[in-house]
Backbone atoms as SQL, in Angstrom:
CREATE TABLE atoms (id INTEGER PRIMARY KEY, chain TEXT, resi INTEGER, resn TEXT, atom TEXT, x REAL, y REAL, z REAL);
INSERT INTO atoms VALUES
  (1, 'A', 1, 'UNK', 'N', 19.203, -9.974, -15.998),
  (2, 'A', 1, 'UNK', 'CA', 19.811, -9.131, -17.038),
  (3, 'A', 1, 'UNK', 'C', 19.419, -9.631, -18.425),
  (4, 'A', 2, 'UNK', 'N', 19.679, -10.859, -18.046),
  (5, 'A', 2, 'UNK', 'CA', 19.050, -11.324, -19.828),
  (6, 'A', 2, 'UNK', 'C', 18.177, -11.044, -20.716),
  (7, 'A', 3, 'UNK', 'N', 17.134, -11.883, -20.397),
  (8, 'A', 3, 'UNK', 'CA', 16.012, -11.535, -20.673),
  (9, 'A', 3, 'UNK', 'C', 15.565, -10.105, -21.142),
  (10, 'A', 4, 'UNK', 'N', 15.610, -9.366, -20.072),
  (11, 'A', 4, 'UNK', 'CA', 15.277, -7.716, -20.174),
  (12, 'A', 4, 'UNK', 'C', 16.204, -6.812, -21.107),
  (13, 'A', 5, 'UNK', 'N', 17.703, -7.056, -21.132),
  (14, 'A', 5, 'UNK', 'CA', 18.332, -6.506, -22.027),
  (15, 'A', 5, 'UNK', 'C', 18.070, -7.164, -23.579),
  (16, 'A', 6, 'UNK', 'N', 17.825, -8.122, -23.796),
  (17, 'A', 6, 'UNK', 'CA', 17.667, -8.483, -25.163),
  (18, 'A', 6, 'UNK', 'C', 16.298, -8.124, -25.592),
  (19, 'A', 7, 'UNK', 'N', 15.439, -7.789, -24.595),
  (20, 'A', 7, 'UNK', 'CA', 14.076, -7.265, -24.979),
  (21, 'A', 7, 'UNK', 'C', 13.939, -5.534, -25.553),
  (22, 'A', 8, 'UNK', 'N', 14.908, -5.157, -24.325),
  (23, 'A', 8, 'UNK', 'CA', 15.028, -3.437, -25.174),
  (24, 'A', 8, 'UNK', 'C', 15.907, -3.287, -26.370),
  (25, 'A', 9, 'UNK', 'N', 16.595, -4.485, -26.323),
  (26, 'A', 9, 'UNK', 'CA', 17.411, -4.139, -27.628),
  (27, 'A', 9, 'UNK', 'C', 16.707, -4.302, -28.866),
  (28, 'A', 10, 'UNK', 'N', 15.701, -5.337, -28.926),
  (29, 'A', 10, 'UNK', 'CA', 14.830, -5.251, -29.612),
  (30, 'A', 10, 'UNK', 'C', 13.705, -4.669, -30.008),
  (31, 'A', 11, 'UNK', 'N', 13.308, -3.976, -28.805),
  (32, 'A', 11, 'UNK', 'CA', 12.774, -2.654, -28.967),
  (33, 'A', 11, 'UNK', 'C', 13.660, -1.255, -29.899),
  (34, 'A', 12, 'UNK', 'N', 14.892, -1.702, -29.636),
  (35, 'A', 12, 'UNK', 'CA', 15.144, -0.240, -29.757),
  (36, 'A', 12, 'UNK', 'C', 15.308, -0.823, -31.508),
  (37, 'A', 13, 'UNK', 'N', 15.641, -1.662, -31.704),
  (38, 'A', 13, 'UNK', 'CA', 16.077, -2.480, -33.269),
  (39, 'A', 13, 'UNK', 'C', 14.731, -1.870, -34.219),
  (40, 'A', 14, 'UNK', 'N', 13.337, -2.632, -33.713),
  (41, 'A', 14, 'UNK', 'CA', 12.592, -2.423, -34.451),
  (42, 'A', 14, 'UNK', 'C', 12.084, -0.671, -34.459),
  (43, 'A', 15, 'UNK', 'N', 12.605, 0.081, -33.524),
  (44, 'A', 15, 'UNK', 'CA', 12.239, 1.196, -33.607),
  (45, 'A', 15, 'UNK', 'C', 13.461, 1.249, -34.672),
  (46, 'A', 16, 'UNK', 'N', 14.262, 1.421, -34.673),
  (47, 'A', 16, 'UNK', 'CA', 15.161, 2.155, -35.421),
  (48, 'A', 16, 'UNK', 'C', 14.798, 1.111, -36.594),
  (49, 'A', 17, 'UNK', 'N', 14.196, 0.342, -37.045),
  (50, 'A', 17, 'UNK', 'CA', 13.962, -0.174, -38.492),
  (51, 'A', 17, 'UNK', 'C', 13.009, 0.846, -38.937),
  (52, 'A', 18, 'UNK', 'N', 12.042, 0.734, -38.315),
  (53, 'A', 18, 'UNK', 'CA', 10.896, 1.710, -38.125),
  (54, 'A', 18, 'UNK', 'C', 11.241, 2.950, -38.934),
  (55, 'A', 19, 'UNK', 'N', 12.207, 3.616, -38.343),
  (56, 'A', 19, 'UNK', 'CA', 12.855, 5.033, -38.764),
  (57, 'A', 19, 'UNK', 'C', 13.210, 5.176, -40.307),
  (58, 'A', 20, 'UNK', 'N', 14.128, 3.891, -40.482),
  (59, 'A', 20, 'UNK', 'CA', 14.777, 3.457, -41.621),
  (60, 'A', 20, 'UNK', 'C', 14.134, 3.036, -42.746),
  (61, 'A', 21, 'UNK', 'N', 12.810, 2.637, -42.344),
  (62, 'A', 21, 'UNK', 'CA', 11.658, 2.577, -43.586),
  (63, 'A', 21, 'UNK', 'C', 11.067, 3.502, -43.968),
  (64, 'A', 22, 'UNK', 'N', 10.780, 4.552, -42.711),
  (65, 'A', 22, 'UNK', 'CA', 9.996, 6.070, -42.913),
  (66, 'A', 22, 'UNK', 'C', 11.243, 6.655, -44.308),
  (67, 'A', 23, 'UNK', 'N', 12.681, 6.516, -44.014),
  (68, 'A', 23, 'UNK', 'CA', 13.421, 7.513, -44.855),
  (69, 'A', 23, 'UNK', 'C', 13.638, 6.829, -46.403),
  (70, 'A', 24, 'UNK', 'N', 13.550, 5.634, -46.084),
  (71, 'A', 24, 'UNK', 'CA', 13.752, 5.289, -47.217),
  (72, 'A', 24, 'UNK', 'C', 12.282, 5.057, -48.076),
  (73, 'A', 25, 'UNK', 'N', 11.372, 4.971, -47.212),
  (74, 'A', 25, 'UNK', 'CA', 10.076, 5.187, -47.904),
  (75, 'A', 25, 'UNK', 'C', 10.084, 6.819, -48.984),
  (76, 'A', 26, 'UNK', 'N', 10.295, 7.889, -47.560),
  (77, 'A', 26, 'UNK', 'CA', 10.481, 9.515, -48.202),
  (78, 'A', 26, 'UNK', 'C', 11.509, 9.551, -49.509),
  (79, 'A', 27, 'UNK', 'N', 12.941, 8.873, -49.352),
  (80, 'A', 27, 'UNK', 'CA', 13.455, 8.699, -50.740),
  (81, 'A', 27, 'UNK', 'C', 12.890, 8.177, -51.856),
  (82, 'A', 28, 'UNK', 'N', 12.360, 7.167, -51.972),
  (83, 'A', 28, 'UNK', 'CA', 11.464, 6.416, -53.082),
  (84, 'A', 28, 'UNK', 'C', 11.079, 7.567, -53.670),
  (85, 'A', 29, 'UNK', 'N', 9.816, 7.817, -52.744),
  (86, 'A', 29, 'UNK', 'CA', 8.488, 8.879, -53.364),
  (87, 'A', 29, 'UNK', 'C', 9.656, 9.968, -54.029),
  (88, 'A', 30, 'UNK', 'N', 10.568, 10.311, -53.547),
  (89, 'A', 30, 'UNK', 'CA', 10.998, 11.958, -53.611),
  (90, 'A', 30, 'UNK', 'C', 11.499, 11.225, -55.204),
  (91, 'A', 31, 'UNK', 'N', 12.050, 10.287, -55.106),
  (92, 'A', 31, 'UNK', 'CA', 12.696, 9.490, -56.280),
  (93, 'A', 31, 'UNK', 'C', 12.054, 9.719, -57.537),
  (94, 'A', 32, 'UNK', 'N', 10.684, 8.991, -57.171),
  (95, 'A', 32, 'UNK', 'CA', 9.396, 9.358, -57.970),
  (96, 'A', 32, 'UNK', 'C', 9.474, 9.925, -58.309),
  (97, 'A', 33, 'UNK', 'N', 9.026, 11.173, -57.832),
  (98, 'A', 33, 'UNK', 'CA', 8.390, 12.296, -58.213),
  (99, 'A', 33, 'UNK', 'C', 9.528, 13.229, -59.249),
  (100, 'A', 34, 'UNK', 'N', 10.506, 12.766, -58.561),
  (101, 'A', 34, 'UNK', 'CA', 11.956, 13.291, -59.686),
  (102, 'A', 34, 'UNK', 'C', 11.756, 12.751, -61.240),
  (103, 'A', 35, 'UNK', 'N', 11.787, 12.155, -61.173),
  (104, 'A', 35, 'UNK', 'CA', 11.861, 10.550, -62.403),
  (105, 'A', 35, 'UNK', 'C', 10.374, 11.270, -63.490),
  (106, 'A', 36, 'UNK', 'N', 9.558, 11.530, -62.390),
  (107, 'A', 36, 'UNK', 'CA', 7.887, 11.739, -63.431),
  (108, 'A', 36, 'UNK', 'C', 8.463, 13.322, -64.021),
  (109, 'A', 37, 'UNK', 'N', 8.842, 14.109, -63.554),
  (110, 'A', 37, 'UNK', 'CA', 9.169, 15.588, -63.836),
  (111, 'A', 37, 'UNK', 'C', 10.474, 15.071, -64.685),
  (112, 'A', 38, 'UNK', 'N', 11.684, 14.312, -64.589),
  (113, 'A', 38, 'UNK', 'CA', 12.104, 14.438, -65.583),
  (114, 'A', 38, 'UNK', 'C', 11.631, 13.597, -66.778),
  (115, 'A', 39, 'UNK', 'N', 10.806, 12.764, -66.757),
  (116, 'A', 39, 'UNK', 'CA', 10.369, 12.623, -68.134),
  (117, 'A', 39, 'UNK', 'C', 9.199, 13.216, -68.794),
  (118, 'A', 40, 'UNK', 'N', 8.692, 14.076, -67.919),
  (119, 'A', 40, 'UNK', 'CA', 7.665, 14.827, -68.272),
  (120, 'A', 40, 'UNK', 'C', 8.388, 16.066, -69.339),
  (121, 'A', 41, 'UNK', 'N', 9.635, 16.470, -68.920),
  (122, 'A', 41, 'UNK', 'CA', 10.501, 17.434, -69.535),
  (123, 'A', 41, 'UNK', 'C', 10.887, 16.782, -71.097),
  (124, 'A', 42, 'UNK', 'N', 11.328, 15.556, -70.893),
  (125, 'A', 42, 'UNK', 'CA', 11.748, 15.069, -72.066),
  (126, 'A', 42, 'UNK', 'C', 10.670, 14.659, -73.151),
  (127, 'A', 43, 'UNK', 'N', 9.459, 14.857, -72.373),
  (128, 'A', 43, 'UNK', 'CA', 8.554, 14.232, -73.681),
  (129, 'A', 43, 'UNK', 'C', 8.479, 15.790, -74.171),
  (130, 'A', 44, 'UNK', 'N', 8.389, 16.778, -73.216),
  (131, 'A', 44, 'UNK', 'CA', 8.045, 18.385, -73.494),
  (132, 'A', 44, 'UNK', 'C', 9.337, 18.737, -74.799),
  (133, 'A', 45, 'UNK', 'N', 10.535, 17.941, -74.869),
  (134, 'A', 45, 'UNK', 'CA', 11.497, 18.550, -75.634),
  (135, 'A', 45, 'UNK', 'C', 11.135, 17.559, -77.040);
């Protein structure tokens, strides 16, 4: 039991880190891209 259960759990860990970098990667950028458009507006005003 040992062995093998602490191995999928760690499987399943780094998958689900995995996941958790993809979204928080997609937030950043989306972050970005917010941030460049609003100061693109403010230099426009």
């Amino acid at each position: 039991m040992g062995k093998n259960a602490t191995k999928g759990f760690d499987v399943l860990e780094v998958l689900g880190r995995k996941k958790t970098i993809k979204k928080r990667k997609l937030q950043e950028t989306k972050n970005c891209f917010l941030q460049k458009k609003f100061i693109e507006r403010k230099l426009l005003v």
